[in-house]
Tab-separated table of N, CA and C in Angstrom:
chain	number	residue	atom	x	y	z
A	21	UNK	N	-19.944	120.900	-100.212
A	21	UNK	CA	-20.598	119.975	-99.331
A	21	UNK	C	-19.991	120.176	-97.935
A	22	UNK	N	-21.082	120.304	-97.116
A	22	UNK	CA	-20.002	120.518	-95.453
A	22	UNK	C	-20.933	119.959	-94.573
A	23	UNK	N	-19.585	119.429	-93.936
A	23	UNK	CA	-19.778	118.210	-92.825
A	23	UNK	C	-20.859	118.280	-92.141
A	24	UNK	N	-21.766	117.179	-91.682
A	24	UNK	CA	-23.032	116.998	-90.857
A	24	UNK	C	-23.096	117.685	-89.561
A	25	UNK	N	-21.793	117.449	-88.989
A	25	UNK	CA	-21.779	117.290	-87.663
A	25	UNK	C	-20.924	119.383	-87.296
A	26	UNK	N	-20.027	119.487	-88.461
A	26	UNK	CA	-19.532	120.805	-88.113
A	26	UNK	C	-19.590	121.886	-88.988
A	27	UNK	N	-20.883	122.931	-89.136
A	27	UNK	CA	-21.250	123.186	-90.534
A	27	UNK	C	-19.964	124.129	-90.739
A	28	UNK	N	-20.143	124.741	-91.656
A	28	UNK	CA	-18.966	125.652	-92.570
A	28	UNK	C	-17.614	124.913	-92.665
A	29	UNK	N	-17.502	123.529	-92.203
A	29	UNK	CA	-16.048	123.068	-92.304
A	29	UNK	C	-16.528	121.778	-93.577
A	30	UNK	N	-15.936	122.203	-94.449
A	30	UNK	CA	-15.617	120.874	-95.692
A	30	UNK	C	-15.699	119.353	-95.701
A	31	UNK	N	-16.618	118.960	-96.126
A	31	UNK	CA	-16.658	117.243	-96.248
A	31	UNK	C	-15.899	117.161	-96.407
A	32	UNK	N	-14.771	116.177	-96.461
A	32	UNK	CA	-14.453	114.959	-97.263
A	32	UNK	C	-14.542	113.761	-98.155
A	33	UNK	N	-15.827	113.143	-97.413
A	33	UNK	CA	-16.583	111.769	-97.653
A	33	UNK	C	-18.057	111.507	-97.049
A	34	UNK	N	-18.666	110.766	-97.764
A	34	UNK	CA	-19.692	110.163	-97.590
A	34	UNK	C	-19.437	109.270	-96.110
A	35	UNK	N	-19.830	108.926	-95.739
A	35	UNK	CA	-19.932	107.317	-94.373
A	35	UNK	C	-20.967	106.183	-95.414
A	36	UNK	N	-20.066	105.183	-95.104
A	36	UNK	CA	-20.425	103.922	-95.603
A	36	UNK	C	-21.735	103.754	-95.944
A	37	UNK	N	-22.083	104.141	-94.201
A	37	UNK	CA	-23.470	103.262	-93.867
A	37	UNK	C	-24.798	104.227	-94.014
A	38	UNK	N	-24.900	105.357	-93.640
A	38	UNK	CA	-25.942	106.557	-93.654
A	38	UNK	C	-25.654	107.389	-94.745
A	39	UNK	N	-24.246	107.391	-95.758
A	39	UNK	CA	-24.224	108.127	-96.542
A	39	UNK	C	-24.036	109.936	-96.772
A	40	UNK	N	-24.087	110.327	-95.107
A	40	UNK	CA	-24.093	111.699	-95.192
A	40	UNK	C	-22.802	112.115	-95.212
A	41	UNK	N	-22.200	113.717	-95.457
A	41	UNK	CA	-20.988	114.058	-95.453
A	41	UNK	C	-20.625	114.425	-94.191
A	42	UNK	N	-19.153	113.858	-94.257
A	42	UNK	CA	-18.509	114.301	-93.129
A	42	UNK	C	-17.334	114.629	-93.228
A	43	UNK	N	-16.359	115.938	-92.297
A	43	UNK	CA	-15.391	116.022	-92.683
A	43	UNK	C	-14.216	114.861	-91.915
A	44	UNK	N	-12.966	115.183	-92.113
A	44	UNK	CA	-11.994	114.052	-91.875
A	44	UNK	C	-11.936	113.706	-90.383
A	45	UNK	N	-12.209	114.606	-89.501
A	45	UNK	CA	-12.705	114.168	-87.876
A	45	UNK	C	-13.661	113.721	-87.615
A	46	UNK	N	-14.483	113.446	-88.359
A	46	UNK	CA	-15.899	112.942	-88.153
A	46	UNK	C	-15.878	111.296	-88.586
A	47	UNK	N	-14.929	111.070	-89.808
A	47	UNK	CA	-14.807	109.763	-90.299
A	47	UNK	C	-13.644	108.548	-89.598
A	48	UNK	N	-14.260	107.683	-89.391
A	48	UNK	CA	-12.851	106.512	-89.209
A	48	UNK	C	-12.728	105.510	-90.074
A	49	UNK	N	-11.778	105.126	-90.458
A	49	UNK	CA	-11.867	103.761	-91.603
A	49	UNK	C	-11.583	102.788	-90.855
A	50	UNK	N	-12.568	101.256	-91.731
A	50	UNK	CA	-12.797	100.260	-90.892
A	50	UNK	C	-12.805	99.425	-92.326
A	51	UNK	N	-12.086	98.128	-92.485
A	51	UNK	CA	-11.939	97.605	-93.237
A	51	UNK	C	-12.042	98.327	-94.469
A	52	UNK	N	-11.592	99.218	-94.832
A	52	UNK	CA	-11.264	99.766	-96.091
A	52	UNK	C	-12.407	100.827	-96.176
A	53	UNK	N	-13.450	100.987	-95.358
A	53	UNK	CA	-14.657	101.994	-95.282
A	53	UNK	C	-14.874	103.074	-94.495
A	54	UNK	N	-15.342	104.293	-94.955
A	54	UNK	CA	-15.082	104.723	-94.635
A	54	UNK	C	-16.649	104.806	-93.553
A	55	UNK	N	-16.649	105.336	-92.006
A	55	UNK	CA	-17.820	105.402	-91.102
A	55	UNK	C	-17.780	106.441	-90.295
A	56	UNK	N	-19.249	107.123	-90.146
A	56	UNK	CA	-19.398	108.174	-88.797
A	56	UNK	C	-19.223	107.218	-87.763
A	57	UNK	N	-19.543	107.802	-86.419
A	57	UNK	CA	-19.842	107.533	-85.282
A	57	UNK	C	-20.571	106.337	-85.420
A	58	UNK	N	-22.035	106.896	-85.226
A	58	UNK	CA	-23.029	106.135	-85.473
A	58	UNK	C	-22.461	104.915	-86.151
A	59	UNK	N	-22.677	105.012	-86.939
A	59	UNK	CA	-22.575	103.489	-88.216
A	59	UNK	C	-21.077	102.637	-87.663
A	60	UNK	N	-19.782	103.481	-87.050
A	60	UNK	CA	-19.204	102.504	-86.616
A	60	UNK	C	-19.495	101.910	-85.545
A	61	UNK	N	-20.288	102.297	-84.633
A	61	UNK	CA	-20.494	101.400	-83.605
A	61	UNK	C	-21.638	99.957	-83.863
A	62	UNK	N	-22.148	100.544	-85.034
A	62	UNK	CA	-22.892	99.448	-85.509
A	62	UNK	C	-22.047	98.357	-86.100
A	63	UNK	N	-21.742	99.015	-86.896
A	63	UNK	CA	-20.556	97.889	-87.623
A	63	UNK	C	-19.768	97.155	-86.660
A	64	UNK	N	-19.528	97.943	-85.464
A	64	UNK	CA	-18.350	97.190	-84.420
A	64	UNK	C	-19.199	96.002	-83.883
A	65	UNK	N	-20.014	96.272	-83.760
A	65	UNK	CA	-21.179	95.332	-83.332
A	65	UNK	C	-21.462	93.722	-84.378
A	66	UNK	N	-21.332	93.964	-85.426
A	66	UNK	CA	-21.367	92.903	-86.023
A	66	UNK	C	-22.517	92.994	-87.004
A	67	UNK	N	-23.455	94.226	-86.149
A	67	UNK	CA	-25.085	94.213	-87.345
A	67	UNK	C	-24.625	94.960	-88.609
A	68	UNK	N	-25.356	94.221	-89.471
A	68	UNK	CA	-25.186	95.016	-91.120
A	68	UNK	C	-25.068	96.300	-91.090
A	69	UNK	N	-24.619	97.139	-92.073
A	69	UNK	CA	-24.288	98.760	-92.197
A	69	UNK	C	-25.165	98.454	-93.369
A	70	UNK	N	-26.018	99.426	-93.786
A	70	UNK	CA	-26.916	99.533	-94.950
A	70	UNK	C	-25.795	99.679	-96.284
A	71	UNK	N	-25.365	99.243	-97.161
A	71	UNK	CA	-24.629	98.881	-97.986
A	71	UNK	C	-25.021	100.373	-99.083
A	72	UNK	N	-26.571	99.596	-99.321
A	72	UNK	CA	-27.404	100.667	-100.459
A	72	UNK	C	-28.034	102.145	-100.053
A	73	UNK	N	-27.289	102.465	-99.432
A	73	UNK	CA	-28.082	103.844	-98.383
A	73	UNK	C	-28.168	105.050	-99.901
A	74	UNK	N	-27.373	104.925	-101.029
A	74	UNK	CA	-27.723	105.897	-101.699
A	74	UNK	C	-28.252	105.692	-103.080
A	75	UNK	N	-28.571	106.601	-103.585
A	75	UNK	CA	-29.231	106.491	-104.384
A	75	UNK	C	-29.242	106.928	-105.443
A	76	UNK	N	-29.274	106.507	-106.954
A	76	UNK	CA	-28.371	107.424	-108.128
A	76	UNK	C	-29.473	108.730	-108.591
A	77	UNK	N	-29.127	109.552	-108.968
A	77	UNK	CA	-29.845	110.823	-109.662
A	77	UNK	C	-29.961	110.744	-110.782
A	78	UNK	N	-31.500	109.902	-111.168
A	78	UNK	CA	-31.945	110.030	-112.274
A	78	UNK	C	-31.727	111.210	-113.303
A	79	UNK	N	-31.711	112.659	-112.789
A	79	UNK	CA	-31.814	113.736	-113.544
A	79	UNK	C	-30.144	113.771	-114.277
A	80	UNK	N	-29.467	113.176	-113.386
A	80	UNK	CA	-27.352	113.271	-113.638
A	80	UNK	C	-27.794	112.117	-114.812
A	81	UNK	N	-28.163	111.329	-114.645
A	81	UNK	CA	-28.267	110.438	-116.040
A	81	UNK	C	-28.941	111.079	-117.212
A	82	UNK	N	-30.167	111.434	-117.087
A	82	UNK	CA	-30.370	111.992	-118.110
A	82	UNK	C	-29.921	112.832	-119.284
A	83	UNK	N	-29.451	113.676	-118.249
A	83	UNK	CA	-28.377	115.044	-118.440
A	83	UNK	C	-27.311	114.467	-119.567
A	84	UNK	N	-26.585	112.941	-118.620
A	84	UNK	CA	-25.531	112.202	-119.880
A	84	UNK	C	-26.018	112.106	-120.481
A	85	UNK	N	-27.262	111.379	-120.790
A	85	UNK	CA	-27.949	110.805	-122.190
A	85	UNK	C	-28.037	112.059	-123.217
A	86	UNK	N	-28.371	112.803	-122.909
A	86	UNK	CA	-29.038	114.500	-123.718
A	86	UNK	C	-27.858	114.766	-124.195
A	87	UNK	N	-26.996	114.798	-123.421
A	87	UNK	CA	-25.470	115.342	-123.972
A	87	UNK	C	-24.759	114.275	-124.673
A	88	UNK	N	-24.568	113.539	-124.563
A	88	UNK	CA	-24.473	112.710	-125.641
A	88	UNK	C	-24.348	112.142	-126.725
A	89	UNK	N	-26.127	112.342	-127.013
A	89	UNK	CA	-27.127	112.240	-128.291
A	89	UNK	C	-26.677	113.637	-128.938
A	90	UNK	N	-26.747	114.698	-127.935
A	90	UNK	CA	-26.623	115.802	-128.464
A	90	UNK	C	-25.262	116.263	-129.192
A	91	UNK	N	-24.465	115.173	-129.211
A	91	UNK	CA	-23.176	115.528	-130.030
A	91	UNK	C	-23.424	115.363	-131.793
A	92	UNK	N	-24.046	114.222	-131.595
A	92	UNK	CA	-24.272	113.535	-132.918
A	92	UNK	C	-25.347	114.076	-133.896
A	93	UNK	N	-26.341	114.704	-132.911
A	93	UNK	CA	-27.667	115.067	-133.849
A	93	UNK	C	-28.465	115.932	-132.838
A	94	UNK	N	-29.139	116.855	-133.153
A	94	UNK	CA	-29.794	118.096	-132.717
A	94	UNK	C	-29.315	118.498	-131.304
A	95	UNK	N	-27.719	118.811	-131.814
A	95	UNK	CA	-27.297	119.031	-130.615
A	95	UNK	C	-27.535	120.951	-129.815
A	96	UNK	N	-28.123	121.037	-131.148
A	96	UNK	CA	-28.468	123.054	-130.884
A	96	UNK	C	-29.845	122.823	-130.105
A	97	UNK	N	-30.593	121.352	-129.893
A	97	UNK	CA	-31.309	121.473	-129.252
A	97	UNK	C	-31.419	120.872	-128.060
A	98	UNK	N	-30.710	119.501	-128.190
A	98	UNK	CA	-30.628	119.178	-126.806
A	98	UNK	C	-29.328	119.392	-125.905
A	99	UNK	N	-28.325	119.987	-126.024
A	99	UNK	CA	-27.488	120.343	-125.588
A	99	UNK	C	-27.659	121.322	-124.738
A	100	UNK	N	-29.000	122.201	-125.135
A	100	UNK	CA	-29.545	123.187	-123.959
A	100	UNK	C	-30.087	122.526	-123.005
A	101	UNK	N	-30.821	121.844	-123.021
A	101	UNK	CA	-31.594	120.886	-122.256
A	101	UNK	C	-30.239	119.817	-121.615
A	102	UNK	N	-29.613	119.766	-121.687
A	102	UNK	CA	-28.590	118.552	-121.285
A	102	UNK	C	-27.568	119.627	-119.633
A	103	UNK	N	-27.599	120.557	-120.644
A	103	UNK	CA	-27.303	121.714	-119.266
A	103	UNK	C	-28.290	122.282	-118.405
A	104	UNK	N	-29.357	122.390	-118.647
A	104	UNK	CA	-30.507	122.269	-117.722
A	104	UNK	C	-30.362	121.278	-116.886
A	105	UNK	N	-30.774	120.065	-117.447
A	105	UNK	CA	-30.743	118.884	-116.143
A	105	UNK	C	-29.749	118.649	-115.738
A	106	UNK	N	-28.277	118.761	-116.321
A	106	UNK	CA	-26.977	118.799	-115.784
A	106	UNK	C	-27.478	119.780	-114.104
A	107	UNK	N	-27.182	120.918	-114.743
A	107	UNK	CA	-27.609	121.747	-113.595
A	107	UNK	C	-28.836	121.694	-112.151
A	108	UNK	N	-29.703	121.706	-112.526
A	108	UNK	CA	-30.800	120.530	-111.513
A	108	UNK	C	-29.908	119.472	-111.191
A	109	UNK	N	-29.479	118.865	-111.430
A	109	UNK	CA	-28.775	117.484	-110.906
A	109	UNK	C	-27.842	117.955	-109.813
A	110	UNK	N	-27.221	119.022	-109.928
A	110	UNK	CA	-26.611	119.674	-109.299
A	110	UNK	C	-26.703	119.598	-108.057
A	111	UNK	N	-27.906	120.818	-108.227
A	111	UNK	CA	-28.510	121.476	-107.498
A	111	UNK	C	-29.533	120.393	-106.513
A	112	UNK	N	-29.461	119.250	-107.380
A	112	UNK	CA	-30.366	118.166	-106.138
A	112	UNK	C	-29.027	117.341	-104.821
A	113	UNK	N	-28.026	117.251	-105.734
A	113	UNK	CA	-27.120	116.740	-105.366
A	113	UNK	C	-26.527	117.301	-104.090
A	114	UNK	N	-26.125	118.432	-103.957
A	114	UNK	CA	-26.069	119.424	-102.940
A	114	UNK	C	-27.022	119.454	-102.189
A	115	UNK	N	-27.824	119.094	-102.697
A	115	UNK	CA	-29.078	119.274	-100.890
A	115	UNK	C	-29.405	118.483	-100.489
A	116	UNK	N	-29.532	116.568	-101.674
A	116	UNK	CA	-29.691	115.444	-101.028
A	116	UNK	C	-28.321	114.748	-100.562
A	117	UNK	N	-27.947	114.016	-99.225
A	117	UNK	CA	-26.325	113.649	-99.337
A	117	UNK	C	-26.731	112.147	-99.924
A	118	UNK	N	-27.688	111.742	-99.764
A	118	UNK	CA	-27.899	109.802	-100.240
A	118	UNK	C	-28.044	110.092	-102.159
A	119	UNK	N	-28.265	111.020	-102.752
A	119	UNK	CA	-28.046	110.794	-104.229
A	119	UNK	C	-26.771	110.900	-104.737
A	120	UNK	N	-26.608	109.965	-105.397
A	120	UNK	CA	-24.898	109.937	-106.491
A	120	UNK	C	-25.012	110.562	-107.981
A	121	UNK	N	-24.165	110.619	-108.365
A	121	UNK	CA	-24.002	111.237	-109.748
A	121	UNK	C	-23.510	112.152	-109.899
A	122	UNK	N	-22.655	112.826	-108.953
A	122	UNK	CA	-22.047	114.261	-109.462
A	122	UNK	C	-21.300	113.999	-110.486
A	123	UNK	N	-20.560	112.622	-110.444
A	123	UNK	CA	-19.946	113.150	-111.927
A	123	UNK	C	-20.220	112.891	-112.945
A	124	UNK	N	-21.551	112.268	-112.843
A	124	UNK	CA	-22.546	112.516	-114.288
A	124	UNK	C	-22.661	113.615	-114.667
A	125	UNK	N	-23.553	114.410	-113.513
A	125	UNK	CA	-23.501	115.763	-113.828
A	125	UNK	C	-22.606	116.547	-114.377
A	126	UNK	N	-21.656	116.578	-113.644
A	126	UNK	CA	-20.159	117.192	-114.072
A	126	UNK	C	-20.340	116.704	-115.511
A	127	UNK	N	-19.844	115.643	-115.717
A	127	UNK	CA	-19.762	115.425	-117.676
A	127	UNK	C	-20.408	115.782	-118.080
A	128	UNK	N	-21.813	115.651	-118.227
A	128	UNK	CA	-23.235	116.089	-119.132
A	128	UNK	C	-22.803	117.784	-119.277
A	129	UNK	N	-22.416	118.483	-118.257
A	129	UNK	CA	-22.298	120.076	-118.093
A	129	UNK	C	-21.176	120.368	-118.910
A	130	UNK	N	-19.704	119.222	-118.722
A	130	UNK	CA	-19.001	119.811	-119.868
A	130	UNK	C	-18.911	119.490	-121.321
A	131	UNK	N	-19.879	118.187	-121.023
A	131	UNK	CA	-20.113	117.912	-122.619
A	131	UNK	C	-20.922	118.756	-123.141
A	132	UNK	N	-22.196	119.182	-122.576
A	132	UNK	CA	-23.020	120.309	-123.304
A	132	UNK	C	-22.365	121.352	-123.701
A	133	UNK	N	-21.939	122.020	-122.789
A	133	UNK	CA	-21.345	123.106	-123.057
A	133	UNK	C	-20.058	123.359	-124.356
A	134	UNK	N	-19.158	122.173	-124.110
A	134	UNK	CA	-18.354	122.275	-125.413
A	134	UNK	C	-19.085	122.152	-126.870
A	135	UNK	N	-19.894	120.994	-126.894
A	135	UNK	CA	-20.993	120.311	-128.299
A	135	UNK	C	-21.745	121.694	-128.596
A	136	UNK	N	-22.245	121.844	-127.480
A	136	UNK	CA	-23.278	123.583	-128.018
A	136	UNK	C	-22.341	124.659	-128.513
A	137	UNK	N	-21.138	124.830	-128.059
A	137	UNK	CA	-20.284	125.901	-128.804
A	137	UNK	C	-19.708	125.098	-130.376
A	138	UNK	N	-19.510	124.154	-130.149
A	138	UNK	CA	-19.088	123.839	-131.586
A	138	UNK	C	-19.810	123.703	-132.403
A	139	UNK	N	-21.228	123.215	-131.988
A	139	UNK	CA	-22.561	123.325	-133.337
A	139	UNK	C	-22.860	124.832	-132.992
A	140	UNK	N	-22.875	125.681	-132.377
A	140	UNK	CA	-23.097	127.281	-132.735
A	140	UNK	C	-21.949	127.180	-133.415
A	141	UNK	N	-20.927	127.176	-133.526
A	141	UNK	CA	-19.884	127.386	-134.416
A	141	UNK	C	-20.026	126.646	-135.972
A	142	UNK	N	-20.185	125.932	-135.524
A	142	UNK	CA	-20.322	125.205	-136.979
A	142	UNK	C	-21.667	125.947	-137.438
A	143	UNK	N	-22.359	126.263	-137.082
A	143	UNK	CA	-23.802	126.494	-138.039
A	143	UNK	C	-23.298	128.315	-138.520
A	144	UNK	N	-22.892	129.026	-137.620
A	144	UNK	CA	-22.094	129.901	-138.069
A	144	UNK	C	-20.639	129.734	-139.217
A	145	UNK	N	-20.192	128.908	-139.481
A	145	UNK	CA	-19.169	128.647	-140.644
A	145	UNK	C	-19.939	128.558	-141.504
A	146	UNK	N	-21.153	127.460	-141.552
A	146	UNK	CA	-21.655	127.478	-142.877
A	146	UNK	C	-22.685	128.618	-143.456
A	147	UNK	N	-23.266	129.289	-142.545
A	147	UNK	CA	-23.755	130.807	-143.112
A	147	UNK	C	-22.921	131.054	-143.504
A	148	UNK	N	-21.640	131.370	-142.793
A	148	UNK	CA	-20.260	132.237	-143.251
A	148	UNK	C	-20.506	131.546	-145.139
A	149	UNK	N	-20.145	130.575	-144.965
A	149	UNK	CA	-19.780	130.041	-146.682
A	149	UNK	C	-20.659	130.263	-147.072
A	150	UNK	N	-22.179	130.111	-146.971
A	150	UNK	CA	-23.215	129.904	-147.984
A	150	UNK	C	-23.004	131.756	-148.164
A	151	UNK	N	-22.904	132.527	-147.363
A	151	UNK	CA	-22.936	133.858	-147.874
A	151	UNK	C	-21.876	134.569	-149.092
A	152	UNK	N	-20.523	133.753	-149.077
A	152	UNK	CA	-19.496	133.748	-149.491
A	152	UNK	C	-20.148	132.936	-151.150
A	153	UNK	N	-20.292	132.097	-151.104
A	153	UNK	CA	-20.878	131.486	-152.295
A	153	UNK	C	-22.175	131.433	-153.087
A	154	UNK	N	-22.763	132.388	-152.339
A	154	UNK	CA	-23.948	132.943	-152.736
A	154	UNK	C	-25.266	131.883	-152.453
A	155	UNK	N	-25.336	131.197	-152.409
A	155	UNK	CA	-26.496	130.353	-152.233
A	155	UNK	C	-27.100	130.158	-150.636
């Protein structure tokens, strides 16, 4: 993620009030918040800072839900799908700065990914045995 105001240099943080990234010269803290420019002079002012400026990523939720479910039961199938929208979530996340959920995303991606290797694994043990025991 890199800063609004100075590209190729590294966010830090969101701003309170507009939500976009900025890196650590760009931000000032003001009662415990963090603000661009803009939004602090508003705030200095006394008018409201938009509180709700962002917005969660439906697809980062999903992604949890899929991964999830997918531990417990058809996880050879939705565990692919759980890294799909993991990934899209991503990939929305990075280009919108007002959506939240990266670390939905983040989990759903490492929960899929571990659950899908252990049910490929597991469904591979039990061929292994059923071949071993003949049936």
């Amino acid at each position: 993620m890199e800063c609004k105001n100075h590209p190729g240099v590294q966010a830090v943080d969101r701003c309170t009030g507009c939500a976009e990234a900025f890196c650590a010269n760009c931000l000032i803290e003001m009662q415990g918040k963090q603000y661009c420019g803009s939004c602090k002079v508003i705030a200095v002012k006394g008018q409201p800072v938009i509180e709700e400026a962002t917005l969660p990523c439906k697809e980062a939720g999903e992604a949890l839900k899929y991964a999830i479910i997918g531990i417990f039961c058809f996880g050879i199938i939705l565990e692919p799908i759980a890294i799909s929208k993991a990934l899209k979530a991503k990939k929305m996340l990075d280009t919108n700065p007002r959506l939240t959920g990266s670390g939905k995303a983040t989990a759903a991606l490492i929960i899929g990914i571990i659950s899908l290797l252990l049910w490929v694994l597991g469904l591979i043990g039990k061929f292994a045995s059923m071949n071993k025991t003949g049936y």
